[in-house]
PDB file of C-alpha atoms in Angstrom:
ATOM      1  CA  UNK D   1       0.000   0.000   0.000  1.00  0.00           C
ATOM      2  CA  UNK D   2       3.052   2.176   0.917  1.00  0.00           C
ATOM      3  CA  UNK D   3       4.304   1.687  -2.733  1.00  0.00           C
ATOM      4  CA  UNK D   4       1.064   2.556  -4.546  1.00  0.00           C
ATOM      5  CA  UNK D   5       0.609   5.666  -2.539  1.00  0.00           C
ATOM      6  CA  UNK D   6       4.197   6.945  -3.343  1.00  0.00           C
ATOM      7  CA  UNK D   7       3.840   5.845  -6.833  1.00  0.00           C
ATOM      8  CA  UNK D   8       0.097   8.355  -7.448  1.00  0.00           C
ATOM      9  CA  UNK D   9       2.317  11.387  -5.455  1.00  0.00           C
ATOM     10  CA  UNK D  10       4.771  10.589  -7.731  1.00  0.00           C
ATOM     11  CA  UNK D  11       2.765  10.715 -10.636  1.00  0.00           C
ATOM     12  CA  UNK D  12       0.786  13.981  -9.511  1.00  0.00           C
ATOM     13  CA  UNK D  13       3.738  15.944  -8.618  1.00  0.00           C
ATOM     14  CA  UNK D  14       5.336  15.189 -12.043  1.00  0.00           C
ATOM     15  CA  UNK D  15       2.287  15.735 -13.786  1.00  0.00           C
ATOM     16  CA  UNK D  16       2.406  19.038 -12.191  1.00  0.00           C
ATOM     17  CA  UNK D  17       5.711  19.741 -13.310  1.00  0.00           C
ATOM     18  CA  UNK D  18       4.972  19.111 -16.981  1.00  0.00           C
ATOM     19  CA  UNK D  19       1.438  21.029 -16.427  1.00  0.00           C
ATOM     20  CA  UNK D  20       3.551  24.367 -15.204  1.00  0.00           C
ATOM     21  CA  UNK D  21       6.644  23.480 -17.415  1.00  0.00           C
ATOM     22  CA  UNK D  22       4.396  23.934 -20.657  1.00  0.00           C
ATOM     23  CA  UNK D  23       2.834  27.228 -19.214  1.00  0.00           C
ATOM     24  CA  UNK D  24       5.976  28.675 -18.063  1.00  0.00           C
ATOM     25  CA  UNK D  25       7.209  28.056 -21.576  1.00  0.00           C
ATOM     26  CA  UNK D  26       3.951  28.901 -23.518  1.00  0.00           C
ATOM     27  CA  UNK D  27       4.192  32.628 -21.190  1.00  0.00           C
ATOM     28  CA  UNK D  28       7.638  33.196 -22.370  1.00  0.00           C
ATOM     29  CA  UNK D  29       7.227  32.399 -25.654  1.00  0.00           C
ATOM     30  CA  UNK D  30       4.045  34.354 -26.062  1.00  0.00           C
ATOM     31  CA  UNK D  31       5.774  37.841 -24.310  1.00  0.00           C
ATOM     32  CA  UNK D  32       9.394  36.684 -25.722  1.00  0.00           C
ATOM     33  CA  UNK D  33       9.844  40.253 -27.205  1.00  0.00           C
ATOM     34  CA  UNK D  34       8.761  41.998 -23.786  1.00  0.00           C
ATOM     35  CA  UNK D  35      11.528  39.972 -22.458  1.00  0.00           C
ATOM     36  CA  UNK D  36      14.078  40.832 -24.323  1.00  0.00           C
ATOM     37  CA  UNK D  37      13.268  44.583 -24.285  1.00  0.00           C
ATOM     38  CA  UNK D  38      13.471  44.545 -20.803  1.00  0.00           C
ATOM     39  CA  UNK D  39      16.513  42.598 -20.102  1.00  0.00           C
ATOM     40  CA  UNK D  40      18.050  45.311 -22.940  1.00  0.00           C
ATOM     41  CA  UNK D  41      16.470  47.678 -21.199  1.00  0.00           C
ATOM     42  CA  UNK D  42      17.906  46.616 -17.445  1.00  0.00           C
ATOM     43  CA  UNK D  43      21.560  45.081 -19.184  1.00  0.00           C
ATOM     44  CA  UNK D  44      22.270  49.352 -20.432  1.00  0.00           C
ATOM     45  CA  UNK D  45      20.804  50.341 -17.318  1.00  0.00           C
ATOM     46  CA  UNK D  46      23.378  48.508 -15.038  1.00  0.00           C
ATOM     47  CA  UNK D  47      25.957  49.125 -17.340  1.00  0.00           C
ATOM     48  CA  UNK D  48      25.233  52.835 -17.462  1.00  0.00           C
ATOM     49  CA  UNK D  49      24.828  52.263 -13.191  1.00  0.00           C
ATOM     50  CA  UNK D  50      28.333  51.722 -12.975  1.00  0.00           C
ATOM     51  CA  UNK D  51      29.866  54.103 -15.465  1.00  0.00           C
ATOM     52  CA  UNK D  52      27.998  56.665 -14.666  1.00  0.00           C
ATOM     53  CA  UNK D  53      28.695  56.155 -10.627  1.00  0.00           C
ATOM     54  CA  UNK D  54      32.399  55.754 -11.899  1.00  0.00           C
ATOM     55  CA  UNK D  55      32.410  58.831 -13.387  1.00  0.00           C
ATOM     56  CA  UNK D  56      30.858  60.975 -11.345  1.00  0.00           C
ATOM     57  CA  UNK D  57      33.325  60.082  -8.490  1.00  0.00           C
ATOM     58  CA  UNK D  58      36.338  60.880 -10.572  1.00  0.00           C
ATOM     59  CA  UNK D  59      34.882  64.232 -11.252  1.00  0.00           C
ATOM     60  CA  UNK D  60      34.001  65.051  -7.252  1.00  0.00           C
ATOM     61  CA  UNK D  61      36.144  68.540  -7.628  1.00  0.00           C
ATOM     62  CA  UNK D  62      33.420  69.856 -10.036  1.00  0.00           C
ATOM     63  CA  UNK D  63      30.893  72.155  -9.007  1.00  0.00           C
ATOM     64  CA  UNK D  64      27.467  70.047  -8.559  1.00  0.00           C
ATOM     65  CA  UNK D  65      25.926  71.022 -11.651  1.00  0.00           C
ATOM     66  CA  UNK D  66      28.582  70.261 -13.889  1.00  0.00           C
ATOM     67  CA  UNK D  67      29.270  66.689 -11.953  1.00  0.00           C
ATOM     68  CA  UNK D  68      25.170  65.866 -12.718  1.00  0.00           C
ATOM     69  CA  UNK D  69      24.922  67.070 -16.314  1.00  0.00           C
ATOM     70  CA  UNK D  70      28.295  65.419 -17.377  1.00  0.00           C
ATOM     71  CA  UNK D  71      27.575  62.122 -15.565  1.00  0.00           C
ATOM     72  CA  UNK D  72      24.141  61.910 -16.766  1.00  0.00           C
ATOM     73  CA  UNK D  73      25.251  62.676 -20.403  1.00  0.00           C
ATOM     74  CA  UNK D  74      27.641  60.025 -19.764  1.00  0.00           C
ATOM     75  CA  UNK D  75      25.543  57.622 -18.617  1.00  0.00           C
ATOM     76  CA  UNK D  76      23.025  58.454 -21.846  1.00  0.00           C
ATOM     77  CA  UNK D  77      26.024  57.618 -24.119  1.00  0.00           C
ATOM     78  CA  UNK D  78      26.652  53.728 -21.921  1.00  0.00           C
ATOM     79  CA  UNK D  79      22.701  53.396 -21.923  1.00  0.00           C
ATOM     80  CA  UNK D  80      22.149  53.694 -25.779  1.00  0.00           C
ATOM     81  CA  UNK D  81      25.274  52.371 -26.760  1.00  0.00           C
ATOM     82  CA  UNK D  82      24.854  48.790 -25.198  1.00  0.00           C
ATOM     83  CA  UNK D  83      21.176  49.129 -25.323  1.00  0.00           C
ATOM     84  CA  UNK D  84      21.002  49.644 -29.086  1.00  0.00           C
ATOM     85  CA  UNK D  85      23.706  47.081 -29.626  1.00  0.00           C
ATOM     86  CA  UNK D  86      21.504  44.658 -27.902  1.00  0.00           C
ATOM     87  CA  UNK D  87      18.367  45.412 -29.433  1.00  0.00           C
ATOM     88  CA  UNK D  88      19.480  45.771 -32.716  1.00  0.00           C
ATOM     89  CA  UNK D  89      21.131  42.016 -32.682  1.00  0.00           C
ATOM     90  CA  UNK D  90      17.941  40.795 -30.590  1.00  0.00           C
ATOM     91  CA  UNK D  91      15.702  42.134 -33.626  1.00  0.00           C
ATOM     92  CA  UNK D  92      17.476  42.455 -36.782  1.00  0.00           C
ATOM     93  CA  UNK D  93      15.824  39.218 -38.345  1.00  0.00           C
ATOM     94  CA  UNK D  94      12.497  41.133 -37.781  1.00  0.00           C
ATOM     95  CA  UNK D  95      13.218  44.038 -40.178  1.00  0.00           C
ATOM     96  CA  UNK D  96      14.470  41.926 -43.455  1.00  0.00           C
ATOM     97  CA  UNK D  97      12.843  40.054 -46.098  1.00  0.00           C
ATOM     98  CA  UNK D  98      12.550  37.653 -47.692  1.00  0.00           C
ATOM     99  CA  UNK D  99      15.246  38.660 -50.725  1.00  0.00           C
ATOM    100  CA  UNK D 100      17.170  39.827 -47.846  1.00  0.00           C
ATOM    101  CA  UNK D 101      16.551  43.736 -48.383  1.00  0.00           C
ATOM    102  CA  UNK D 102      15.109  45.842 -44.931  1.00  0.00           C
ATOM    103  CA  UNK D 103      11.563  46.090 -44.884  1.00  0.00           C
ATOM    104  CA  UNK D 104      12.078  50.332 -44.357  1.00  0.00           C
ATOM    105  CA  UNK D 105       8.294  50.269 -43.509  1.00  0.00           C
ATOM    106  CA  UNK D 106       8.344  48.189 -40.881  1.00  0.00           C
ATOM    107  CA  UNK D 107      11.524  49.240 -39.205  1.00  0.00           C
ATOM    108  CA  UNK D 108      10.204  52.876 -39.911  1.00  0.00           C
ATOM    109  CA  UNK D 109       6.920  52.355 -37.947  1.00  0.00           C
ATOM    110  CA  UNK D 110       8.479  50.467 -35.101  1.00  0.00           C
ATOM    111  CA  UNK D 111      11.548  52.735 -34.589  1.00  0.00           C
ATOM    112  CA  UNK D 112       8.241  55.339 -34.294  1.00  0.00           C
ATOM    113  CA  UNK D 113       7.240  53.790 -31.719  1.00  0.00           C
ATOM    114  CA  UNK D 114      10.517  52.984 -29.940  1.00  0.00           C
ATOM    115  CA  UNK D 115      11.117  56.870 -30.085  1.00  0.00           C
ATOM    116  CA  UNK D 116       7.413  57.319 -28.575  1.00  0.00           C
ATOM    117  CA  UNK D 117       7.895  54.928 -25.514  1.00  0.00           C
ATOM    118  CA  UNK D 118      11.407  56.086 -25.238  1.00  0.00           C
ATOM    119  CA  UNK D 119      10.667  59.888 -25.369  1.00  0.00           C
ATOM    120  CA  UNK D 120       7.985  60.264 -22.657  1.00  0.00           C
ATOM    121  CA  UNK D 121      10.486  57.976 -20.247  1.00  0.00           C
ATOM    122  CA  UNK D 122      13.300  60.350 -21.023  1.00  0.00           C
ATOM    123  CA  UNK D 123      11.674  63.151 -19.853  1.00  0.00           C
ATOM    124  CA  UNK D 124      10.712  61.656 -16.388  1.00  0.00           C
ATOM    125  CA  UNK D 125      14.166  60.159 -16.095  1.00  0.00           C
ATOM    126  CA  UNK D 126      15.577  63.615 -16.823  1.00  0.00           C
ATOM    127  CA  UNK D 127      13.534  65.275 -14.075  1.00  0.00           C
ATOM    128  CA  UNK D 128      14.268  62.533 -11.686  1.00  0.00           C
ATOM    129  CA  UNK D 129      17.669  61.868 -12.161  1.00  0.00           C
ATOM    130  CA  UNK D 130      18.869  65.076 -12.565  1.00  0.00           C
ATOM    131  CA  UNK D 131      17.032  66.833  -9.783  1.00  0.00           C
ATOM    132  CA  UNK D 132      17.684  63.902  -7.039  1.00  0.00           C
ATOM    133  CA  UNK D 133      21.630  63.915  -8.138  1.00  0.00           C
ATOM    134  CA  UNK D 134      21.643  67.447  -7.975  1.00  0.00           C
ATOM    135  CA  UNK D 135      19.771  67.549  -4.224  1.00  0.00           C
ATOM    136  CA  UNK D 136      21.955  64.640  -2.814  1.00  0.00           C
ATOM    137  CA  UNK D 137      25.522  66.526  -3.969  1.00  0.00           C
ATOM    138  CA  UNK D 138      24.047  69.556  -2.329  1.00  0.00           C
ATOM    139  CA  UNK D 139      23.752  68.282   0.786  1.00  0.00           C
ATOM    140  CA  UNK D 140      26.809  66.225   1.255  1.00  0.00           C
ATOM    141  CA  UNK D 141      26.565  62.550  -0.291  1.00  0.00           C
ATOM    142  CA  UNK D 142      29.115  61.048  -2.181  1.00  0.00           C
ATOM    143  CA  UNK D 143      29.377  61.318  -5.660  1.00  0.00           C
ATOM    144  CA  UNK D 144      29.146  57.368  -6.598  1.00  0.00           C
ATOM    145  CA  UNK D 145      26.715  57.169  -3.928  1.00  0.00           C
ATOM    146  CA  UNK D 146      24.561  60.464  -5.337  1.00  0.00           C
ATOM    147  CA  UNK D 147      24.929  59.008  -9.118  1.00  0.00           C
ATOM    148  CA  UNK D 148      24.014  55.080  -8.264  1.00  0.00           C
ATOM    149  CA  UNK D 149      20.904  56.460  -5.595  1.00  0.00           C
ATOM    150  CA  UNK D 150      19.936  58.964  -8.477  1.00  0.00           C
ATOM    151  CA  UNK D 151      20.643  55.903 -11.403  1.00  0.00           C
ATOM    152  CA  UNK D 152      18.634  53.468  -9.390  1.00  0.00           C
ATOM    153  CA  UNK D 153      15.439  55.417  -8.791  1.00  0.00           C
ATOM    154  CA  UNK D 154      15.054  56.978 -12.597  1.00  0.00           C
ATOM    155  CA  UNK D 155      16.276  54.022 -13.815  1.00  0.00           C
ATOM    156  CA  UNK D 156      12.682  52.611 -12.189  1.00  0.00           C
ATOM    157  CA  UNK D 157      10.566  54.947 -13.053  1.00  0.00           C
ATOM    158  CA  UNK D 158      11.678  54.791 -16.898  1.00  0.00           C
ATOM    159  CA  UNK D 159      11.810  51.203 -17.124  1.00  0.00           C
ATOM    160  CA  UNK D 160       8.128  51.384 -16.059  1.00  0.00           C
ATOM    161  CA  UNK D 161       7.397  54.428 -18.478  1.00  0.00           C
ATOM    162  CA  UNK D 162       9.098  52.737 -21.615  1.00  0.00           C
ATOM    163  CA  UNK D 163       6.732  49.657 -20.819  1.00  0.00           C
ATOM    164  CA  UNK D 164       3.757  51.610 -20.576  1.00  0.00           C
ATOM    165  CA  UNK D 165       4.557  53.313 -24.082  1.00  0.00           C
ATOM    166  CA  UNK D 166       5.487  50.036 -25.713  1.00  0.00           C
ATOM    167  CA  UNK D 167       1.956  48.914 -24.287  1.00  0.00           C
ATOM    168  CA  UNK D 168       0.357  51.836 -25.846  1.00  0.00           C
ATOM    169  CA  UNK D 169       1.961  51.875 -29.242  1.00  0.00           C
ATOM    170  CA  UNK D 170       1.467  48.193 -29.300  1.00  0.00           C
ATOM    171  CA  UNK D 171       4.983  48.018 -30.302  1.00  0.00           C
ATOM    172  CA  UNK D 172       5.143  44.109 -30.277  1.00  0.00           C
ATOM    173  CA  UNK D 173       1.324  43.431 -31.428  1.00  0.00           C
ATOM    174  CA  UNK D 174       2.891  42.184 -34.854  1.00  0.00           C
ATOM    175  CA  UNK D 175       4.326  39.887 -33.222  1.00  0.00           C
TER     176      UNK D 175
END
């Protein structure tokens, strides 16, 4: 009797398994593109983290403004640079056809609404990250510390804003 019990938990738990292994890979295939945008998204953002807070130490006998505005424009050149490195060799299959010429329709209308999502996130990242690096070299933090607390809390608020555009634009409907 001992056998035949462990035998049906055996047989429901692996059931189980196979049940949630199928849905885990039927949700990740279905938001695959969502995915990768966001682990694009998060791989610039952590690179740009540590440049950025890099930076911004090395240049701690600035004045404050000029230690914000060049770290964040330093940090925009790491973001886009491995982000659009990324995303370009995540989705360059997506733009060609079938003689091997770029569908300039498609990769028009979609870089549309990249620039969309990506535009209304910029400008609450600016605010945010310039104002809250500004206010915490004001009152005494230190610079790495100022540019990864400042990095850390845009970086939130437009990885949340460039998934709400992409929602709206319906960047990956296509898809």
């Amino acid at each position: 009797m001992n056998h035949l019990y462990t035998y049906t938990m055996y047989n429901t738990v692996n059931q189980y398994i196979k049940k949630e292994y199928v849905n885990t890979k039927k949700y990740f295939f279905k938001n695959k593109q969502y995915i990768l945008l966001n682990r694009n998204i998060f791989t610039g953002i952590i690179s740009a983290i540590l440049i950025s807070a890099l930076s911004s130490h090395l240049m701690k006998d600035l004045e404050n403004h000029l230690n914000t505005s060049y770290t964040i424009g330093i940090s925009y050149i790491t973001y886009y640079t491995v982000f659009g490195l990324i995303y370009y060799h995540d989705n360059k299959k997506e733009y060609l056809l079938e003689n091997g010429k770029l569908d300039t329709r498609k990769f028009g209308r979609n870089i549309l609404k990249v620039v969309f999502s990506v535009g209304i996130a910029e400008v609450f990242y600016v605010i945010t990250r310039w104002s809250t690096h500004f206010y915490l070299l004001t009152i005494g933090y230190e610079p790495y510390l100022t540019s990864l607390i400042a990095h850390i809390s845009s970086a939130i608020i437009f990885a949340i804003m460039i998934n709400l555009g992409v929602k709206t634009t319906k960047l990956f409907t296509n898809r």
